[in-house]
Short mmCIF file of N, CA and C in Angstrom, two decimals:
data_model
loop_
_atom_site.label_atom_id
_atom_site.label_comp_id
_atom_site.label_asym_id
_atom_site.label_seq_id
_atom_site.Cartn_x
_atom_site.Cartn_y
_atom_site.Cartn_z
N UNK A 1 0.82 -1.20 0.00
CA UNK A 1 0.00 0.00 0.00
C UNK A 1 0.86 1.26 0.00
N UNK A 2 2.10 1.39 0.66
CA UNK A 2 2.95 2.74 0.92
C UNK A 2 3.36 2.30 -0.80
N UNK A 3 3.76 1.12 -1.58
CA UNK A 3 4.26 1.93 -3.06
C UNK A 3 2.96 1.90 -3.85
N UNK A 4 1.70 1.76 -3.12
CA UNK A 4 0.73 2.07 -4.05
C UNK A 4 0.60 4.13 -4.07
N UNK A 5 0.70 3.92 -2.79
CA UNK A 5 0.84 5.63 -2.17
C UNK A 5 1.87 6.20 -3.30
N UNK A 6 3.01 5.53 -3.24
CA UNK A 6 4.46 6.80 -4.11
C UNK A 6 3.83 6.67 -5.56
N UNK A 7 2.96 5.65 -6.22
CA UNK A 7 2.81 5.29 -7.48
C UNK A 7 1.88 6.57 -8.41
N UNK A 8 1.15 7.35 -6.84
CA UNK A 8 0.34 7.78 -6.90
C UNK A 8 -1.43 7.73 -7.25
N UNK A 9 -1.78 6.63 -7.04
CA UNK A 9 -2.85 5.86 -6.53
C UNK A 9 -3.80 6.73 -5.08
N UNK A 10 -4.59 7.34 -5.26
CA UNK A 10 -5.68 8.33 -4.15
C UNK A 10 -6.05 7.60 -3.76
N UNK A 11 -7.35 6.70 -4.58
CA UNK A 11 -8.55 6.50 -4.02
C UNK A 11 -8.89 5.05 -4.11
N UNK A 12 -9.57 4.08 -3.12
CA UNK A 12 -8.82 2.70 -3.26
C UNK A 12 -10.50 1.76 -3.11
N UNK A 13 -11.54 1.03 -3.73
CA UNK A 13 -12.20 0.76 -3.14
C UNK A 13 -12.15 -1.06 -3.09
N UNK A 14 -12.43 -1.32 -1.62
CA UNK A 14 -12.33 -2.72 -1.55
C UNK A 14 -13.26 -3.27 -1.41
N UNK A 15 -13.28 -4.33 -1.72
CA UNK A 15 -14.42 -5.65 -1.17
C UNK A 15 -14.41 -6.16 0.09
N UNK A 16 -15.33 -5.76 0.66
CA UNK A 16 -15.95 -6.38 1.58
C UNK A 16 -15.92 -7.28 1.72
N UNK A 17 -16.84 -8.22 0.96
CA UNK A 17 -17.53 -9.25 1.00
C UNK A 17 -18.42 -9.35 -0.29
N UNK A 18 -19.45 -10.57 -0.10
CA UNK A 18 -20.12 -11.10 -1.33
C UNK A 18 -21.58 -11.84 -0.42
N UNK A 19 -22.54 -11.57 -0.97
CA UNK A 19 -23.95 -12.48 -0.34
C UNK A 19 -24.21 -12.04 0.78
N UNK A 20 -24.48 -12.82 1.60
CA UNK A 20 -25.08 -12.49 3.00
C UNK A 20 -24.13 -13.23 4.25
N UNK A 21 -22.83 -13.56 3.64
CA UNK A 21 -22.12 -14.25 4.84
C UNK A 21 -20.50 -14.39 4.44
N UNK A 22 -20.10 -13.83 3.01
CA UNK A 22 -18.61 -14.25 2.38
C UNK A 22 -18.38 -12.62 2.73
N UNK A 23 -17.05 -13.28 4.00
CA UNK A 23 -16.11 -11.86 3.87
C UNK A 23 -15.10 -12.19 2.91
N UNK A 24 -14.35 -11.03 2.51
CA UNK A 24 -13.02 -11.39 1.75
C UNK A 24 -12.12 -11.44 2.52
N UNK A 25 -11.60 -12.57 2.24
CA UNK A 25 -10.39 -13.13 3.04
C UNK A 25 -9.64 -11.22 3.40
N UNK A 26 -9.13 -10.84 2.56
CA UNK A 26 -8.31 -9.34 2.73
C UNK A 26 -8.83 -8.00 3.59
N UNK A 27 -10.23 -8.52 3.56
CA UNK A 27 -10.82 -7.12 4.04
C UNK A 27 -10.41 -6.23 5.16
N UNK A 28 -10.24 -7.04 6.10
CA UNK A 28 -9.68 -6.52 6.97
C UNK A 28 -8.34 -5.80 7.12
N UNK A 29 -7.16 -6.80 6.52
CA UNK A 29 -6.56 -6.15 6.27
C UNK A 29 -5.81 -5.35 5.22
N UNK A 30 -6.75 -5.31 4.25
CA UNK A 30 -7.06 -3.54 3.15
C UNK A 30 -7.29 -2.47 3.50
N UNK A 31 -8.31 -2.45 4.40
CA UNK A 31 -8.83 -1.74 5.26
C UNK A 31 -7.72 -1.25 6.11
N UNK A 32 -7.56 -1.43 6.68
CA UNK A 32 -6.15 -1.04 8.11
C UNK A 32 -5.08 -0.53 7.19
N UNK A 33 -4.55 -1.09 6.05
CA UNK A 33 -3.63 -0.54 5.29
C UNK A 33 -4.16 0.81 4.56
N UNK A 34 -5.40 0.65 3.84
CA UNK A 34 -5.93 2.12 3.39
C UNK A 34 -5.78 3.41 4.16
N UNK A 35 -6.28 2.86 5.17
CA UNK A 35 -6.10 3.83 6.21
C UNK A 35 -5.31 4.55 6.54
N UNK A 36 -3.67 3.61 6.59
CA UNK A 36 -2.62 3.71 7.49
C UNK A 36 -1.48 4.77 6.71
N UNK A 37 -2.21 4.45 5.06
CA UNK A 37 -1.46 5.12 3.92
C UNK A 37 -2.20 6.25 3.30
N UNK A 38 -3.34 6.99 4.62
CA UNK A 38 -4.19 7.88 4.10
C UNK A 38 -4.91 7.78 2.76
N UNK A 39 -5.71 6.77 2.27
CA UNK A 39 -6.31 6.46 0.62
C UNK A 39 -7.53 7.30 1.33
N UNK A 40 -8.18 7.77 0.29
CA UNK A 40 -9.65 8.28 0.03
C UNK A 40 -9.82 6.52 0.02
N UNK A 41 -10.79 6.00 0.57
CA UNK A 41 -11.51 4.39 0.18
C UNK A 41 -12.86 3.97 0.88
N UNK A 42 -13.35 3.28 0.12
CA UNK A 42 -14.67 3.08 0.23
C UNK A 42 -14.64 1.56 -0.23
N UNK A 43 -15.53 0.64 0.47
CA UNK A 43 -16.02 -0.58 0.33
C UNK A 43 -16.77 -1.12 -0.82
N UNK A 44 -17.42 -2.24 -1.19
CA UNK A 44 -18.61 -2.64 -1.95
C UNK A 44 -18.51 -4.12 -1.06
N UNK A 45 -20.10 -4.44 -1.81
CA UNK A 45 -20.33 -6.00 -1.43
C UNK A 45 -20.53 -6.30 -2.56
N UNK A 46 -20.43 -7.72 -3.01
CA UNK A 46 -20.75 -8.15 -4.76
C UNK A 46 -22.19 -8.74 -3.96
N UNK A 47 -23.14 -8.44 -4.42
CA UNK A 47 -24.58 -9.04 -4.45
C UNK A 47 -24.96 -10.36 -4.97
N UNK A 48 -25.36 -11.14 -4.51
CA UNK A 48 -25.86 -12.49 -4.74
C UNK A 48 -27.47 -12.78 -5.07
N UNK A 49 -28.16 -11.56 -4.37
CA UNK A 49 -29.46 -11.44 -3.97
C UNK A 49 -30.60 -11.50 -4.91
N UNK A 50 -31.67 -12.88 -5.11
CA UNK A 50 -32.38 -13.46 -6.00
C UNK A 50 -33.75 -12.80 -5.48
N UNK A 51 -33.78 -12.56 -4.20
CA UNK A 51 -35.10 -11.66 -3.76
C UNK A 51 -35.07 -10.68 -3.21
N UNK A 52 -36.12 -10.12 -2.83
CA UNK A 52 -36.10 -8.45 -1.90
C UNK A 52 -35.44 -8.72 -0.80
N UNK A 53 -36.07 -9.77 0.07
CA UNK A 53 -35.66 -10.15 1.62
C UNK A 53 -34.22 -10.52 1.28
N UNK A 54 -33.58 -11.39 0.05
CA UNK A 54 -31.99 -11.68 0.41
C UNK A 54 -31.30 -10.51 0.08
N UNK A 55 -32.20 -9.00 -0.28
CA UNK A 55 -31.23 -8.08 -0.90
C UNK A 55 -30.66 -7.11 0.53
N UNK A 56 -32.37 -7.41 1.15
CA UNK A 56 -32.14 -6.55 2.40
C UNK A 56 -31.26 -7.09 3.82
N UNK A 57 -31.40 -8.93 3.68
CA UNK A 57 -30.51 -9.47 4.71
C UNK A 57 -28.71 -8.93 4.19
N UNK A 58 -28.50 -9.07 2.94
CA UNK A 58 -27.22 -8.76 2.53
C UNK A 58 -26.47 -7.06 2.77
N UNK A 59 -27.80 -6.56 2.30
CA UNK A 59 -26.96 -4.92 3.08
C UNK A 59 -26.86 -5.38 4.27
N UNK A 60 -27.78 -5.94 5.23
CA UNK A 60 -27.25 -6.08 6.81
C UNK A 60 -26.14 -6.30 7.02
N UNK A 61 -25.85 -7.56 6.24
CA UNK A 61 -24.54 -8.04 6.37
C UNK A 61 -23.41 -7.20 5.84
N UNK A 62 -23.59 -6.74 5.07
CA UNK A 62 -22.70 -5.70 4.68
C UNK A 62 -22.49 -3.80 5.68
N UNK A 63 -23.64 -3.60 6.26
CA UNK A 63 -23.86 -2.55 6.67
C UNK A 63 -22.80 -3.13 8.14
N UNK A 64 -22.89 -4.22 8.25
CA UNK A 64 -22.20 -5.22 9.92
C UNK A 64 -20.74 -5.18 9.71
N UNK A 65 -20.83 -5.11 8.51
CA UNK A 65 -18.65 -5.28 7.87
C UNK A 65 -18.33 -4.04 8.34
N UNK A 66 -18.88 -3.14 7.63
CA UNK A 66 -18.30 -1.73 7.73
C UNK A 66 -18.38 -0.86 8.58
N UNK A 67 -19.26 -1.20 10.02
CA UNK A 67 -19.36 -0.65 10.98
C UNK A 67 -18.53 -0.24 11.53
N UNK A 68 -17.95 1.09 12.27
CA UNK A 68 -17.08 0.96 12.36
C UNK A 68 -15.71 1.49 11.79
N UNK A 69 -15.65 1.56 11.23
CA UNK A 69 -14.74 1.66 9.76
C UNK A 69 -14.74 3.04 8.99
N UNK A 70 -13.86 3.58 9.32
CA UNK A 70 -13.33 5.12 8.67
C UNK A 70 -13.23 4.71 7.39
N UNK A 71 -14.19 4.91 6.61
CA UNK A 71 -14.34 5.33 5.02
C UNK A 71 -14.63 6.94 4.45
N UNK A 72 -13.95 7.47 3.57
CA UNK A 72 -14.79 8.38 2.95
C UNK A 72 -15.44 8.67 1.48
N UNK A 73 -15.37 7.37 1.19
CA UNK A 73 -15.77 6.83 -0.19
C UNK A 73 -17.56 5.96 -0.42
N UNK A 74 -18.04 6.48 -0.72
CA UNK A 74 -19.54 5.47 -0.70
C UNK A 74 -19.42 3.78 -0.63
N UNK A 75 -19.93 3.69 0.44
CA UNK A 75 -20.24 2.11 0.00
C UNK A 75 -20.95 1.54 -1.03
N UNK A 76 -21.04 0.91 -1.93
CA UNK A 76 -21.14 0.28 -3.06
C UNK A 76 -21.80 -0.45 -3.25
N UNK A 77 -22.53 -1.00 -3.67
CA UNK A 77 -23.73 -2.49 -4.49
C UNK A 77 -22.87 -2.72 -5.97
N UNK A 78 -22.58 -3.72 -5.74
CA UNK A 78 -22.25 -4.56 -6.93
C UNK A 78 -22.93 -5.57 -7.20
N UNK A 79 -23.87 -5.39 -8.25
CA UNK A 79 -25.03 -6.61 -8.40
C UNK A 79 -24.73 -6.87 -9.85
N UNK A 80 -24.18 -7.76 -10.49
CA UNK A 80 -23.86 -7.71 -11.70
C UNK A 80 -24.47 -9.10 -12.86
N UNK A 81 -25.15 -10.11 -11.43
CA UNK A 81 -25.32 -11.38 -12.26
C UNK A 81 -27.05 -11.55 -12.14
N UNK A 82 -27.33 -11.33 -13.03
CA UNK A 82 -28.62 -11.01 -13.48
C UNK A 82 -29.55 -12.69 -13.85
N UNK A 83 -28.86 -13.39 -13.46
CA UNK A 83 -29.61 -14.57 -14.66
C UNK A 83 -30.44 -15.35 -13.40
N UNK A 84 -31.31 -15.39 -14.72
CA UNK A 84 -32.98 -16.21 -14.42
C UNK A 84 -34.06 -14.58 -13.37
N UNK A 85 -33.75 -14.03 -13.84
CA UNK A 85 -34.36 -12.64 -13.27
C UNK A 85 -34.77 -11.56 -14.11
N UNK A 86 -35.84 -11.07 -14.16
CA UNK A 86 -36.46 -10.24 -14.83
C UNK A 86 -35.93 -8.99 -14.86
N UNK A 87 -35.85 -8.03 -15.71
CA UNK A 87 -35.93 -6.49 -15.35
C UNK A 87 -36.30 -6.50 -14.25
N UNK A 88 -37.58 -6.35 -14.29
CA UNK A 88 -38.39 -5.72 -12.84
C UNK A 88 -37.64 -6.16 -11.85
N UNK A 89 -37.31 -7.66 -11.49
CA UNK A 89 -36.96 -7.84 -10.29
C UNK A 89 -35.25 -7.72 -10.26
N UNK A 90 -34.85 -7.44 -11.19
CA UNK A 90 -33.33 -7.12 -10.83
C UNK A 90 -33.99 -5.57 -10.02
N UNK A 91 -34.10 -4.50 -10.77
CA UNK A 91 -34.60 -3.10 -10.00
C UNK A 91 -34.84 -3.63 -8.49
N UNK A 92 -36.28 -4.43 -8.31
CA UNK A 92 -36.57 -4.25 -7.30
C UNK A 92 -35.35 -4.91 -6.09
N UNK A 93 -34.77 -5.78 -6.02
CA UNK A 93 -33.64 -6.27 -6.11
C UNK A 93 -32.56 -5.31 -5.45
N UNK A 94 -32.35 -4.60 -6.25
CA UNK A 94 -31.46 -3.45 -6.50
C UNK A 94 -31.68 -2.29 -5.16
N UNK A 95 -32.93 -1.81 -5.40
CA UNK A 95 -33.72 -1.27 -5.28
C UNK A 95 -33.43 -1.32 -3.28
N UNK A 96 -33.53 -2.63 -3.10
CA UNK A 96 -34.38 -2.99 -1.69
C UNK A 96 -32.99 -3.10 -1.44
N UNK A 97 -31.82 -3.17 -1.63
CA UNK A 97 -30.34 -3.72 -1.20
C UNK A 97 -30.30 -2.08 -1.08
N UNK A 98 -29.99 -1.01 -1.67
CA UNK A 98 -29.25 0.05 -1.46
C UNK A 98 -30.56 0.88 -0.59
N UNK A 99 -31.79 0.55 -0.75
CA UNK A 99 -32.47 1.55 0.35
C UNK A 99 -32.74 0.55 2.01
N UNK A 100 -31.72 -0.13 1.85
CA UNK A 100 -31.81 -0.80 3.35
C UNK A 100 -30.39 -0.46 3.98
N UNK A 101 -29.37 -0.42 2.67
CA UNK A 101 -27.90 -0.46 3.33
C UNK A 101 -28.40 1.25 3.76
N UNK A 102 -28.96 2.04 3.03
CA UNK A 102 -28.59 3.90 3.51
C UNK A 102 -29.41 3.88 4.79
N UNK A 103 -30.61 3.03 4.88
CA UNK A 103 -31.01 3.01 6.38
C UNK A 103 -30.50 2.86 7.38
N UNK A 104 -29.74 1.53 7.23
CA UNK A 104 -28.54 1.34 8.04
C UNK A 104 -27.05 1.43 8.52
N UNK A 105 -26.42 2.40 7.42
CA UNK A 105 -25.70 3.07 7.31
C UNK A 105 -25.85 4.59 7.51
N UNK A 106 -26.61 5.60 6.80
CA UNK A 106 -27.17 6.42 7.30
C UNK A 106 -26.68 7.50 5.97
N UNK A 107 -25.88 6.48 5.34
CA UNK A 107 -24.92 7.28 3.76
C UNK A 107 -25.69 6.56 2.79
N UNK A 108 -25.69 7.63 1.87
CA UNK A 108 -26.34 6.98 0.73
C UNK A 108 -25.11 6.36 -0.38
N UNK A 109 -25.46 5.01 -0.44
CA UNK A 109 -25.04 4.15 -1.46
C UNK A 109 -24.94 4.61 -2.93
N UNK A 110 -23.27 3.62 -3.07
CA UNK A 110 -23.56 3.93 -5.04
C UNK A 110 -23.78 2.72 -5.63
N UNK A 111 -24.49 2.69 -6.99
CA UNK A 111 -24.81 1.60 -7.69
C UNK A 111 -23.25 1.72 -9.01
N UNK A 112 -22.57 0.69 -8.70
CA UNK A 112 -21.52 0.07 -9.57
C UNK A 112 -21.96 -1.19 -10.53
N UNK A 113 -22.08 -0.66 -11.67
CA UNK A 113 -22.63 -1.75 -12.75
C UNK A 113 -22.09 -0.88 -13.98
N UNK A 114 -22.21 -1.91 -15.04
CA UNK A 114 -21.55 -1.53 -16.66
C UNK A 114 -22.20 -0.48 -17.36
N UNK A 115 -21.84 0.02 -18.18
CA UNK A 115 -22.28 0.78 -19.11
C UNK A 115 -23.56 0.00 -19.79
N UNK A 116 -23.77 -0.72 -20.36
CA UNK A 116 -24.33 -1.93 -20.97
C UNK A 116 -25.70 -1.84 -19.72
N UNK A 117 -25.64 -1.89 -18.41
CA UNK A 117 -26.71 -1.95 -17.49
C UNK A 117 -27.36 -1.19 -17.22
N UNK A 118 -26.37 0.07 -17.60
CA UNK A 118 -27.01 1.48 -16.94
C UNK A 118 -27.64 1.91 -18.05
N UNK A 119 -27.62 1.71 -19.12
CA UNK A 119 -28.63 1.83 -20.38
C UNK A 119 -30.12 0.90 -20.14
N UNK A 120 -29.58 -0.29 -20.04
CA UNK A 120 -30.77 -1.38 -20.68
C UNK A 120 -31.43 -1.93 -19.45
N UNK A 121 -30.60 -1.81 -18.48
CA UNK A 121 -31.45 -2.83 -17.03
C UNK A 121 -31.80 -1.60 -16.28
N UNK A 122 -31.14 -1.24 -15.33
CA UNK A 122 -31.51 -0.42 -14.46
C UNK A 122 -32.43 0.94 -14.96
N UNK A 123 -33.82 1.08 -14.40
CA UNK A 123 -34.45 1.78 -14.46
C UNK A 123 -34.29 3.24 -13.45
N UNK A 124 -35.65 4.01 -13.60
CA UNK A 124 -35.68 5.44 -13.10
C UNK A 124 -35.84 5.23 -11.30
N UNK A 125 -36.05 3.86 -10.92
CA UNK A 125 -36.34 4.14 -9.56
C UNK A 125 -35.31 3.90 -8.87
N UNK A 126 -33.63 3.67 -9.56
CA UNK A 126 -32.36 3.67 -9.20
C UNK A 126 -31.62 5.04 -9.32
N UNK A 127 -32.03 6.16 -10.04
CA UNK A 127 -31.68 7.31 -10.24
C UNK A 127 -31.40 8.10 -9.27
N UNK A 128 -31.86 7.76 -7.94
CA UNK A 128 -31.11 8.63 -6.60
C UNK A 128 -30.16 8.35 -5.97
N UNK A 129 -29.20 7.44 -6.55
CA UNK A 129 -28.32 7.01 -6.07
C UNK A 129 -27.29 7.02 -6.88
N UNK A 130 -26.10 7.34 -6.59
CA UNK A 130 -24.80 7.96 -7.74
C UNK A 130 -24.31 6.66 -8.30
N UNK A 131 -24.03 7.01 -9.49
CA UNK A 131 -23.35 5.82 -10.97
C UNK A 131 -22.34 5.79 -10.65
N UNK A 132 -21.55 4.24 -10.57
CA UNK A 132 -19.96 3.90 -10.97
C UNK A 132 -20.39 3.00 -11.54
N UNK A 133 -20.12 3.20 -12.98
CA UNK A 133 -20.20 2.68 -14.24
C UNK A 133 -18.83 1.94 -14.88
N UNK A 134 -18.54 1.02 -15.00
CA UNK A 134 -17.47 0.41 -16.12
C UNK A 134 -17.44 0.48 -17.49
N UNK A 135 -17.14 0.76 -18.26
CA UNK A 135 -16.86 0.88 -19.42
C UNK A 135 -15.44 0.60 -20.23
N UNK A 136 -14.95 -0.39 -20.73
CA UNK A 136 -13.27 -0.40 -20.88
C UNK A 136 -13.38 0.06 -22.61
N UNK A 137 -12.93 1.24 -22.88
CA UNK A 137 -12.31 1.43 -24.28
C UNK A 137 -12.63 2.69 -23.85
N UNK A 138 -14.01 3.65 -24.09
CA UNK A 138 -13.90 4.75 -24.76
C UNK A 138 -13.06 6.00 -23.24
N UNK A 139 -13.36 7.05 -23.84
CA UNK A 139 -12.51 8.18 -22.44
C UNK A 139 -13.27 8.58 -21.68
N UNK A 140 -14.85 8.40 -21.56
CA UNK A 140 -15.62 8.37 -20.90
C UNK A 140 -16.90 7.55 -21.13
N UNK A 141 -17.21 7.01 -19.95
CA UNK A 141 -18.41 5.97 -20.36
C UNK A 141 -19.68 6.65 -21.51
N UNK A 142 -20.18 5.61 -21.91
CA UNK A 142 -21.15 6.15 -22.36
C UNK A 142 -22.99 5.75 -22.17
N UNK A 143 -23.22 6.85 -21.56
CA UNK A 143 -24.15 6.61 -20.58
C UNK A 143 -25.21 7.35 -21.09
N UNK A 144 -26.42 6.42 -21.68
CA UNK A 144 -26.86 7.49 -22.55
C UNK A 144 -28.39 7.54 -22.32
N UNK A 145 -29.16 6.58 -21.28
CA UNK A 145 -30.77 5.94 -20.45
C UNK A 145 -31.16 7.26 -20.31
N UNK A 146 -30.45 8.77 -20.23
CA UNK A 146 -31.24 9.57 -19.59
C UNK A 146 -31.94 9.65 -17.74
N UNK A 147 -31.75 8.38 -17.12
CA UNK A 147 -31.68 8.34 -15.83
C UNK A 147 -30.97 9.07 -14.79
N UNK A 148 -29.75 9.02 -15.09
CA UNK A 148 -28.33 9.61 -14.38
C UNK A 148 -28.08 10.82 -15.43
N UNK A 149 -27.73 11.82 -14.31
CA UNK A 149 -27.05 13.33 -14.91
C UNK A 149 -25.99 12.96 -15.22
N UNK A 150 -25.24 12.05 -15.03
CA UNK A 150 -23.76 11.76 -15.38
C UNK A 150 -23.42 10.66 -14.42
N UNK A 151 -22.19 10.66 -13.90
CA UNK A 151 -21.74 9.58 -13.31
C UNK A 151 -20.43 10.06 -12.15
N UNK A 152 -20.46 9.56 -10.84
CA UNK A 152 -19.23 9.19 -9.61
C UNK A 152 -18.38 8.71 -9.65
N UNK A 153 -18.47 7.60 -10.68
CA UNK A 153 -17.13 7.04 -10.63
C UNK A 153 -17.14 6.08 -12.24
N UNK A 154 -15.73 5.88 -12.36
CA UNK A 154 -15.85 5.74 -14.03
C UNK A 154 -14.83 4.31 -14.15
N UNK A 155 -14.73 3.48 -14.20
CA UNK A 155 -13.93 2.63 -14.33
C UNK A 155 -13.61 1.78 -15.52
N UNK A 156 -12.38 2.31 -16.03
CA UNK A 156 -12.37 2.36 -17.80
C UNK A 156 -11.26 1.03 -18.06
N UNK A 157 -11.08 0.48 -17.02
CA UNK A 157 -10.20 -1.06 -17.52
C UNK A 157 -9.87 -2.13 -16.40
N UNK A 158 -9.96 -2.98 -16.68
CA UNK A 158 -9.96 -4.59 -15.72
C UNK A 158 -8.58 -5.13 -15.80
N UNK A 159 -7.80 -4.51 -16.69
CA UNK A 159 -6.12 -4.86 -17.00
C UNK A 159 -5.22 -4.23 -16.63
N UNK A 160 -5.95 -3.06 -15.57
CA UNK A 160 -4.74 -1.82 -15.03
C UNK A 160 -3.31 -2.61 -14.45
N UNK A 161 -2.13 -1.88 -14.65
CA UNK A 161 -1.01 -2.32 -13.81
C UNK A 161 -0.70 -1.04 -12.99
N UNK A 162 -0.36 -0.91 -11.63
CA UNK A 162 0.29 -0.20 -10.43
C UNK A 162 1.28 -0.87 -10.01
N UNK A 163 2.43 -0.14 -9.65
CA UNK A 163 3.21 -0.25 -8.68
C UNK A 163 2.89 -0.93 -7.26
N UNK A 164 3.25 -2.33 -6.93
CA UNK A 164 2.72 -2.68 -5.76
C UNK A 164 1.79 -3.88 -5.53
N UNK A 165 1.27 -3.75 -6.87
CA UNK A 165 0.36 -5.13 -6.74
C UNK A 165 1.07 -5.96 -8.02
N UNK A 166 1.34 -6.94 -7.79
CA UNK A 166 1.78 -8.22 -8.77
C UNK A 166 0.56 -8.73 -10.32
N UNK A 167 -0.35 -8.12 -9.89
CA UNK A 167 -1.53 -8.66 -10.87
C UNK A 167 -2.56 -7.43 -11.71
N UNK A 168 -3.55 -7.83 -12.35
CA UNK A 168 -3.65 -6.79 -13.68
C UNK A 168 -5.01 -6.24 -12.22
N UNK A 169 -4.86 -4.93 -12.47
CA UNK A 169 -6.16 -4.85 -10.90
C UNK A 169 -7.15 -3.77 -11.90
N UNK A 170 -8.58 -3.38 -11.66
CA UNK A 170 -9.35 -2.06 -12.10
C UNK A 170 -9.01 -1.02 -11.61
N UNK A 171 -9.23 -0.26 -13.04
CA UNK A 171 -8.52 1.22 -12.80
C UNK A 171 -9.58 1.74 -13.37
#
């Protein structure tokens, strides 16, 4: 983390966890290192959640990780695996995970999903909550649903290399 610091690397967000019970082995100590090397950083959970009730047990579980925990970066919903699920119920889904984590957190959540989602899946009743969008090629996503005024966070490649980490990480 200190040659992620000299590499010049700010802002750092980690994983939590995943579902309603997978911490990441690292979390803890990402966390303590973010910290220790002053990062702007903020969390996510990767979402598992097939219903309302597993969307809202999973912010719990996630709202339980981060307790605690000097962040100044939004905590995150990463819901990205859509299959055997409708539009509607991905939203609602969606929907019931980030308005349970801001209840219980007391910060309002960002929705992290693709360019590709933020067009075609995610609807207008996700629009109060800030975009980190992926997109790998162009210089800014392209985000075009009319939902979102723009976007929080932009993440334009899955092959980044830094100083410090051995492997290809998102940038």
């Amino acid at each position: 983390f200190e040659t992620l610091r000299q590499s010049g690397v700010e802002a750092i967000y980690i994983r939590a966890g995943y579902g309603s019970a997978g911490v990441d082995h690292y979390f803890q100590r990402n966390a303590a290192l973010a910290k220790a090397e002053n990062f702007h950083f903020g969390f996510y959970l990767y979402v598992t959640a097939k219903t309302e009730a597993e969307a809202r047990e999973q912010a719990a579980f996630f709202a339980d990780l981060i307790q605690g925990k000097e962040y100044d970066c939004r905590p995150a919903m990463d819901f990205e695996n859509f299959s055997g699920l409708s539009r509607e119920q991905v939203n609602s889904i969606g929907l019931a995970f980030l308005q349970e984590l801001e209840r219980l957190t007391g910060v309002k959540p960002m929705l992290y999903t693709d360019a590709y989602a933020a067009n075609e899946i995610w609807q207008e009743s996700l629009s109060a909550y800030p975009l980190w969008v992926a997109e790998y090629g162009p210089a800014s996503p392209e985000v075009t649903s009319g939902i979102w005024n723009g976007w929080t966070g932009f993440q334009y490649s899955d092959r980044g290399r830094v100083q410090g980490i051995g492997t290809a990480v998102d940038l």
